Short mmCIF file of C-alpha atoms and ligand atoms in Angstrom, two decimals:
data_model
loop_
_atom_site.label_atom_id
_atom_site.label_comp_id
_atom_site.label_asym_id
_atom_site.label_seq_id
_atom_site.Cartn_x
_atom_site.Cartn_y
_atom_site.Cartn_z
CA UNK U 3 116.01 -39.27 -32.43
CA UNK U 4 117.89 -41.26 -35.05
CA UNK U 5 116.38 -41.63 -38.39
CA UNK U 6 115.91 -45.39 -38.22
CA UNK U 7 113.97 -45.10 -34.96
CA UNK U 8 111.85 -42.15 -35.89
CA UNK U 9 108.29 -42.95 -36.55
CA UNK U 10 107.13 -43.03 -40.22
CA UNK U 11 104.75 -39.97 -39.65
CA UNK U 12 107.58 -37.89 -38.15
CA UNK U 13 109.01 -36.90 -41.62
CA UNK U 14 105.45 -35.97 -42.86
CA UNK U 15 104.90 -33.62 -39.80
CA UNK U 16 108.33 -32.04 -40.38
CA UNK U 17 107.56 -31.59 -44.04
CA UNK U 18 104.20 -29.91 -43.37
CA UNK U 19 105.75 -27.68 -40.82
CA UNK U 20 108.12 -26.37 -43.19
CA UNK U 21 105.66 -25.92 -45.97
CA UNK U 22 103.23 -24.24 -43.67
CA UNK U 23 105.76 -21.72 -42.22
CA UNK U 24 106.93 -20.79 -45.77
CA UNK U 25 103.30 -20.10 -46.77
CA UNK U 26 102.51 -18.06 -43.92
CA UNK U 27 105.64 -15.64 -44.25
CA UNK U 28 104.82 -15.65 -48.05
CA UNK U 29 101.33 -14.34 -47.67
CA UNK U 30 101.42 -10.48 -48.25
CA UNK U 31 97.85 -9.52 -47.32
CA UNK U 32 95.02 -10.77 -45.24
CA UNK U 33 93.25 -12.56 -47.85
CA UNK U 34 96.25 -14.54 -48.98
CA UNK U 35 96.84 -15.41 -45.33
CA UNK U 36 93.24 -16.44 -44.82
CA UNK U 37 93.66 -18.87 -47.95
CA UNK U 38 96.63 -20.37 -46.31
CA UNK U 39 94.83 -20.74 -43.08
CA UNK U 40 91.75 -22.44 -44.72
CA UNK U 41 94.35 -24.66 -46.71
CA UNK U 42 95.92 -25.90 -43.62
CA UNK U 43 93.25 -25.90 -40.93
CA UNK U 44 89.92 -25.92 -42.97
CA UNK U 45 87.87 -28.95 -42.95
CA UNK U 46 89.72 -30.33 -45.81
CA UNK U 47 92.94 -28.66 -44.93
CA UNK U 48 96.41 -30.35 -45.06
CA UNK U 49 96.97 -30.23 -41.28
CA UNK U 50 93.39 -31.39 -40.50
CA UNK U 51 93.89 -34.50 -42.99
CA UNK U 52 97.27 -35.17 -41.07
CA UNK U 53 95.70 -35.05 -37.89
CA UNK U 54 92.96 -37.41 -38.77
CA UNK U 55 95.76 -40.03 -39.25
CA UNK U 56 95.75 -40.76 -35.62
CA UNK U 57 93.01 -43.26 -36.12
CA UNK U 58 95.20 -45.44 -38.31
CA UNK U 59 97.99 -45.82 -35.67
CA UNK U 60 98.64 -48.15 -33.02
CA UNK U 61 97.65 -47.65 -29.44
CA UNK U 62 101.29 -46.83 -28.28
CA UNK U 63 102.04 -44.64 -31.24
CA UNK U 64 98.97 -42.39 -30.73
CA UNK U 65 100.19 -40.37 -27.90
CA UNK U 66 103.49 -39.38 -29.45
CA UNK U 67 101.66 -38.49 -32.79
CA UNK U 68 98.98 -36.57 -30.94
CA UNK U 69 101.47 -34.42 -29.07
CA UNK U 70 103.63 -33.92 -32.26
CA UNK U 71 100.59 -32.93 -34.50
CA UNK U 72 99.06 -30.98 -31.85
CA UNK U 73 102.21 -29.18 -31.23
CA UNK U 74 102.26 -28.39 -35.02
CA UNK U 75 98.65 -27.08 -34.83
CA UNK U 76 99.56 -24.73 -32.09
CA UNK U 77 102.73 -23.39 -33.74
CA UNK U 78 100.76 -22.84 -37.02
CA UNK U 79 98.01 -21.04 -35.30
CA UNK U 80 100.45 -18.86 -33.47
CA UNK U 81 102.30 -17.91 -36.51
CA UNK U 82 99.04 -17.22 -38.45
CA UNK U 83 98.03 -14.81 -35.68
CA UNK U 84 101.29 -13.08 -35.60
CA UNK U 85 101.50 -12.68 -39.44
CA UNK U 86 98.00 -11.33 -39.37
CA UNK U 87 99.05 -8.67 -36.86
CA UNK U 88 102.29 -7.84 -38.91
CA UNK U 89 100.23 -7.32 -42.09
CA UNK U 90 97.77 -5.08 -40.37
CA UNK U 91 100.63 -3.09 -38.92
CA UNK U 92 102.30 -2.73 -42.28
CA UNK U 93 99.10 -1.49 -43.71
CA UNK U 94 98.73 1.19 -41.08
CA UNK U 95 102.36 2.32 -41.75
CA UNK U 96 101.89 2.43 -45.38
CA UNK U 97 98.78 4.62 -45.02
CA UNK U 98 100.74 6.83 -42.72
CA UNK U 99 103.65 7.20 -45.10
CA UNK U 100 101.44 7.95 -47.98
CA UNK U 101 101.88 11.69 -48.97
CA UNK U 102 98.08 12.24 -49.30
CA UNK U 103 97.47 11.41 -45.69
CA UNK U 104 96.80 14.48 -43.61
CA UNK U 105 97.10 13.63 -39.88
CA UNK U 106 95.79 17.12 -38.95
CA UNK U 107 92.25 16.32 -40.37
CA UNK U 108 89.90 16.06 -37.38
CA UNK U 109 88.78 12.43 -36.87
CA UNK U 110 84.97 11.64 -37.26
CA UNK U 111 83.22 11.66 -33.83
CA UNK U 112 80.55 9.20 -33.37
CA UNK U 113 77.18 10.61 -32.20
CA UNK U 114 75.68 9.28 -29.04
CA UNK U 115 72.13 7.73 -29.58
CA UNK U 116 69.06 8.78 -27.62
CA UNK U 117 66.45 6.49 -25.98
CA UNK U 118 63.11 7.41 -27.50
CA UNK U 119 60.89 8.98 -24.74
CA UNK U 120 58.22 6.39 -25.14
CA UNK U 121 60.76 3.73 -24.47
CA UNK U 122 62.19 5.55 -21.67
CA UNK U 123 58.84 6.05 -19.77
CA UNK U 124 57.89 2.59 -20.58
CA UNK U 125 61.07 1.11 -19.02
CA UNK U 126 60.44 3.50 -15.93
CA UNK U 127 56.81 2.22 -15.72
CA UNK U 128 57.98 -1.48 -15.79
CA UNK U 129 60.48 -0.88 -13.09
CA UNK U 130 57.70 0.62 -10.76
CA UNK U 131 55.42 -2.27 -11.44
CA UNK U 132 58.18 -4.92 -11.20
CA UNK U 133 58.96 -3.38 -7.79
CA UNK U 134 55.27 -4.00 -6.82
CA UNK U 135 55.58 -7.61 -7.80
CA UNK U 136 54.10 -7.51 -11.45
CA UNK U 137 55.28 -9.53 -14.31
CA UNK U 138 55.99 -7.87 -17.56
CA UNK U 139 54.44 -9.59 -20.62
CA UNK U 140 54.51 -8.97 -24.37
CA UNK U 141 51.53 -9.94 -26.54
CA UNK U 142 51.06 -9.72 -30.42
CA UNK U 143 49.89 -6.74 -32.20
CA UNK U 144 47.91 -8.85 -34.56
CA UNK U 145 45.11 -10.26 -32.60
CA UNK U 146 42.06 -12.36 -33.00
CA UNK U 147 38.52 -10.79 -32.84
CA UNK U 148 37.82 -12.95 -29.78
CA UNK U 149 40.73 -11.63 -27.56
CA UNK U 150 40.26 -8.05 -28.56
CA UNK U 151 36.41 -7.83 -28.43
CA UNK U 152 34.39 -10.84 -27.65
CA UNK U 153 36.23 -12.13 -24.59
CA UNK U 154 36.09 -8.47 -23.19
CA UNK U 155 32.42 -8.59 -23.21
CA UNK U 156 32.19 -6.65 -26.49
CA UNK U 157 30.05 -8.82 -28.96
CA UNK U 158 29.86 -7.91 -32.48
CA UNK U 159 26.59 -5.88 -32.03
CA UNK U 160 27.94 -3.90 -29.04
CA UNK U 161 28.04 -0.12 -29.70
CA UNK U 162 31.37 -0.02 -27.77
CA UNK U 163 32.95 -1.46 -30.89
CA UNK U 164 32.21 1.85 -32.57
CA UNK U 165 34.39 3.76 -30.27
CA UNK U 166 37.37 1.74 -31.42
CA UNK U 167 37.56 1.92 -35.19
CA UNK U 168 39.54 -1.07 -36.28
CA UNK U 169 42.04 -2.06 -38.83
CA UNK U 170 40.73 -5.23 -39.98
CA UNK U 171 43.03 -7.70 -41.96
CA UNK U 172 41.95 -9.91 -44.64
CA UNK U 173 42.46 -13.07 -42.48
CA UNK U 174 39.63 -11.86 -40.29
CA UNK U 175 42.31 -10.91 -37.57
CA UNK U 176 42.70 -7.32 -36.58
CA UNK U 177 45.39 -4.86 -35.27
CA UNK U 178 44.74 -4.73 -31.62
CA UNK U 179 42.83 -1.65 -30.68
CA UNK U 180 43.99 -1.82 -27.07
CA UNK U 181 46.27 -3.77 -24.92
CA UNK U 182 43.20 -5.17 -23.00
CA UNK U 183 43.40 -8.04 -25.60
CA UNK U 184 46.14 -9.42 -23.61
CA UNK U 185 43.83 -9.83 -20.52
CA UNK U 186 42.41 -13.23 -21.30
CA UNK U 187 45.75 -14.39 -22.68
CA UNK U 188 47.39 -13.59 -19.41
CA UNK U 189 44.59 -15.41 -17.55
CA UNK U 190 45.15 -18.48 -19.54
CA UNK U 191 48.91 -18.25 -19.38
CA UNK U 192 49.50 -17.49 -15.64
CA UNK U 193 48.18 -19.34 -12.58
CA UNK U 194 45.97 -17.16 -10.45
CA UNK U 195 46.57 -15.17 -8.39
CA UNK U 196 48.84 -13.13 -10.45
CA UNK U 197 49.77 -9.53 -11.30
CA UNK U 198 51.02 -8.55 -14.84
CA UNK U 199 51.35 -5.62 -16.96
CA UNK U 200 51.53 -5.76 -20.83
CA UNK U 201 52.79 -2.67 -22.53
CA UNK U 202 52.70 -1.98 -26.26
CA UNK U 203 51.54 -0.37 -29.57
CA UNK U 204 47.94 -0.29 -30.39
CA UNK U 205 46.11 0.88 -33.59
CA UNK U 206 42.96 2.72 -34.39
CA UNK U 207 41.52 3.57 -37.86
CA UNK U 208 40.97 7.23 -37.12
CA UNK U 209 41.65 10.74 -38.15
CA UNK U 210 44.67 12.34 -36.62
CA UNK U 211 45.08 15.50 -34.71
CA UNK U 212 47.10 16.84 -31.79
CA UNK U 213 45.71 14.32 -29.49
CA UNK U 214 44.71 11.35 -31.84
CA UNK U 215 47.07 9.10 -33.68
CA UNK U 216 46.43 5.85 -35.54
CA UNK U 217 49.32 4.20 -33.68
CA UNK U 218 49.97 4.73 -29.99
CA UNK U 219 51.16 3.09 -26.91
CA UNK U 220 49.22 1.65 -23.96
CA UNK U 221 50.31 -0.04 -20.85
CA UNK U 222 47.72 -2.55 -19.42
CA UNK U 223 47.85 -3.78 -15.95
CA UNK U 224 45.81 -6.80 -14.51
CA UNK U 225 45.64 -8.00 -11.01
CA UNK U 226 43.90 -11.13 -10.19
CA UNK U 227 43.37 -12.46 -6.71
CA UNK U 228 40.72 -13.86 -4.23
CA UNK U 229 39.87 -10.34 -2.97
CA UNK U 230 40.95 -7.09 -4.65
CA UNK U 231 39.66 -3.73 -4.14
CA UNK U 232 39.39 -0.34 -5.78
CA UNK U 233 41.64 0.77 -3.16
CA UNK U 234 44.61 -1.35 -4.39
CA UNK U 235 43.93 -0.15 -7.76
CA UNK U 236 44.12 3.61 -6.94
CA UNK U 237 47.23 3.13 -4.80
CA UNK U 238 49.07 1.44 -7.58
CA UNK U 239 48.07 4.27 -10.11
CA UNK U 240 49.16 6.83 -7.68
CA UNK U 241 52.54 5.16 -7.06
CA UNK U 242 52.98 5.04 -10.79
CA UNK U 243 52.04 8.58 -11.61
CA UNK U 244 54.20 10.16 -8.87
CA UNK U 245 57.14 8.05 -10.06
CA UNK U 246 56.87 8.81 -13.45
CA UNK U 247 55.91 12.51 -13.31
CA UNK U 248 58.22 13.08 -10.47
CA UNK U 249 55.82 15.44 -8.72
CA UNK U 250 52.43 15.61 -6.91
CA UNK U 251 49.70 15.61 -9.67
CA UNK U 252 46.05 16.30 -9.07
CA UNK U 253 43.86 13.53 -10.10
CA UNK U 254 40.15 13.08 -10.35
CA UNK U 255 38.31 9.68 -10.60
CA UNK U 256 34.83 9.63 -12.30
CA UNK U 257 32.69 6.75 -13.31
CA UNK U 258 33.53 5.45 -16.92
CA UNK U 259 31.91 2.77 -18.90
CA UNK U 260 33.85 0.02 -20.40
CA UNK U 261 32.11 -3.44 -21.07
CA UNK U 262 34.86 -5.36 -19.51
CA UNK U 263 34.86 -3.77 -16.02
CA UNK U 264 32.24 -3.26 -13.43
CA UNK U 265 32.42 -0.74 -11.87
CA UNK U 266 34.53 1.12 -14.43
CA UNK U 267 36.26 4.48 -13.91
CA UNK U 268 38.28 7.26 -15.70
CA UNK U 269 41.21 8.57 -13.68
CA UNK U 270 42.08 11.78 -15.16
CA UNK U 271 45.08 13.92 -14.28
CA UNK U 272 45.24 17.74 -14.48
CA UNK U 273 46.76 18.74 -17.69
CA UNK U 274 50.64 18.94 -17.19
CA UNK U 275 51.14 20.85 -20.38
CA UNK U 276 49.00 23.86 -19.72
CA UNK U 277 48.94 23.28 -16.09
CA UNK U 278 45.11 22.96 -16.11
CA UNK U 279 44.30 26.13 -17.90
CA UNK U 280 43.20 24.52 -21.25
CA UNK U 281 45.11 23.74 -24.37
CA UNK U 282 44.87 21.60 -27.30
CA UNK U 283 46.14 18.40 -25.55
CA UNK U 284 43.37 18.69 -22.94
CA UNK U 285 40.80 19.95 -25.33
CA UNK U 286 40.75 23.07 -23.35
CA UNK U 287 39.25 21.33 -20.33
CA UNK U 288 42.42 21.18 -18.05
CA UNK U 289 42.00 17.57 -17.51
CA UNK U 290 43.58 14.49 -19.44
CA UNK U 291 42.00 11.10 -19.43
CA UNK U 292 45.04 8.92 -18.57
CA UNK U 293 43.97 5.88 -16.80
CA UNK U 294 40.74 4.15 -17.34
CA UNK U 295 40.35 1.29 -15.03
CA UNK U 296 37.98 -0.88 -13.04
CA UNK U 297 36.97 -4.28 -11.54
CA UNK U 298 37.20 -7.00 -13.97
CA UNK U 299 33.95 -8.10 -15.30
CA UNK U 300 32.75 -11.61 -14.36
CA UNK U 301 32.33 -12.42 -18.17
CA UNK U 302 35.91 -11.68 -18.83
CA UNK U 303 37.03 -13.78 -15.88
CA UNK U 304 35.02 -16.55 -17.32
CA UNK U 305 36.42 -16.07 -20.78
CA UNK U 306 39.93 -16.24 -19.07
CA UNK U 307 39.01 -19.72 -17.59
CA UNK U 308 38.62 -18.22 -13.98
CA UNK U 309 35.44 -18.85 -11.89
CA UNK U 310 34.10 -15.32 -10.85
CA UNK U 311 32.96 -17.07 -7.65
CA UNK U 312 36.54 -17.52 -6.53
CA UNK U 313 38.49 -14.81 -8.37
CA UNK U 314 38.25 -11.22 -8.66
CA UNK U 315 40.56 -8.75 -10.50
CA UNK U 316 41.27 -5.07 -11.35
CA UNK U 317 42.48 -3.81 -14.68
CA UNK U 318 43.79 -0.58 -15.98
CA UNK U 319 44.63 0.61 -19.63
CA UNK U 320 47.20 3.49 -19.10
CA UNK U 321 47.66 5.82 -22.12
CA UNK U 322 51.50 5.45 -22.30
CA UNK U 323 51.56 8.04 -25.07
CA UNK U 324 49.60 10.55 -23.21
CA UNK U 325 51.76 10.03 -20.13
CA UNK U 326 54.87 10.74 -22.12
CA UNK U 327 53.35 13.91 -23.35
CA UNK U 328 52.39 14.87 -19.84
CA UNK U 329 55.84 14.19 -18.59
CA UNK U 330 57.62 16.20 -21.03
CA UNK U 331 55.15 18.83 -22.10
CA UNK U 332 54.66 17.68 -25.60
CA UNK U 333 51.54 19.14 -27.32
CA UNK U 334 51.22 16.91 -30.30
CA UNK U 335 51.02 13.10 -30.17
CA UNK U 336 52.01 12.96 -33.71
CA UNK U 337 55.57 14.01 -32.90
CA UNK U 338 56.07 10.62 -31.03
CA UNK U 339 56.04 8.42 -34.02
CA UNK U 340 56.59 10.94 -36.62
CA UNK U 341 60.17 9.64 -37.33
CA UNK U 342 61.83 13.09 -37.10
CA UNK U 343 65.26 12.38 -35.64
CA UNK U 344 65.41 16.12 -34.39
CA UNK U 345 62.51 15.25 -32.04
CA UNK U 346 64.32 12.16 -30.33
CA UNK U 347 67.64 14.06 -30.29
CA UNK U 348 65.97 16.65 -27.91
CA UNK U 349 65.80 13.91 -25.21
CA UNK U 350 69.14 13.67 -23.62
CA UNK U 351 70.07 10.83 -21.33
CA UNK U 352 68.69 11.65 -17.90
CA UNK U 353 65.85 13.83 -18.96
N1 DAH T 409 41.15 -0.71 -23.40
C1 DAH T 409 40.50 0.48 -23.06
C2 DAH T 409 40.68 1.53 -24.27
O1 DAH T 409 41.67 1.36 -24.93
C3 DAH T 409 41.00 1.23 -21.69
C4 DAH T 409 40.55 0.34 -20.58
C5 DAH T 409 39.47 0.72 -19.77
C6 DAH T 409 41.57 -0.51 -20.10
C7 DAH T 409 39.32 0.05 -18.66
C8 DAH T 409 41.24 -1.34 -18.89
C9 DAH T 409 40.02 -0.83 -18.27
O2 DAH T 409 41.95 -2.32 -18.49
O3 DAH T 409 40.01 -1.64 -17.04
O4 DAH T 409 39.87 2.30 -24.56
#
């Protein structure tokens, strides 16, 4: 292109191109290069400003300007990247040629992490329930008194409150004492019929020992349908236990009282830690309460907005922490959340 036919912006593009390539090759370290990059391509950069000029040009000149300035931008980006690579490589070479560098020193190997046994068992239990058509829900640990007690047929005067010593918050809310607090939440959130589980941490204000902890894990299950039976409930429980414990376990069902189910049951399993002979985990009885359950009380259905004339449900509150202890033969619940890394390191992937 001869100089008298060259468009007026061509010279500016050429000048900027020259300036930038000089600045890029003159940058000796990554910081300086970054400064060059910002000065060219940043919001107020020289190339950015040049490219904005397109708005001031005639329609027929825009195409030529767009391709010339875009081409420059492409070249600049490329040389920035190349320069960055060169600087990095030079850095490594300099380090290697430093006489204090000893390439025979062994490298640092990174340690493989471990999934906490509670999380592992929870994930496996979730898989089992998902395969049976359950949804997995997550509910808050800070709860209202209504969801945790009232809606579950446990008014303030009810003696059942004494069984769940509670951490109260100044706001009048509480740390949920059981995952059952999610039951009415689920009834309001999902359209019946539904099946859902909601695992999580629960809190009790109580003295700790080998089988009691102020913070532990439960997994609540709730199935709502037109007709449900204890048979469905037991079959789901058995499917879960054999999947998690990977062996046939002896279970026993006995009546249990919980204000939010009628009838209510305790499903116990023979203690897997001592194989039924008696230890601190099973309080020398050979049995461990693992799965309290029952048919949802009509008052709870009402609190969840469901008409007990049309809907029924069953629920269970699996002691997830206890199940983990049974699976791995852990004899003290306090180890689970004790924060000792050596404990978790004992659980290798695949165990
Ligand atoms: N929420 C009860 C507790 O922590 C356990 C429980 C009992 C849950 C019976 C249930 C149930 O869903 O049906 O002591």
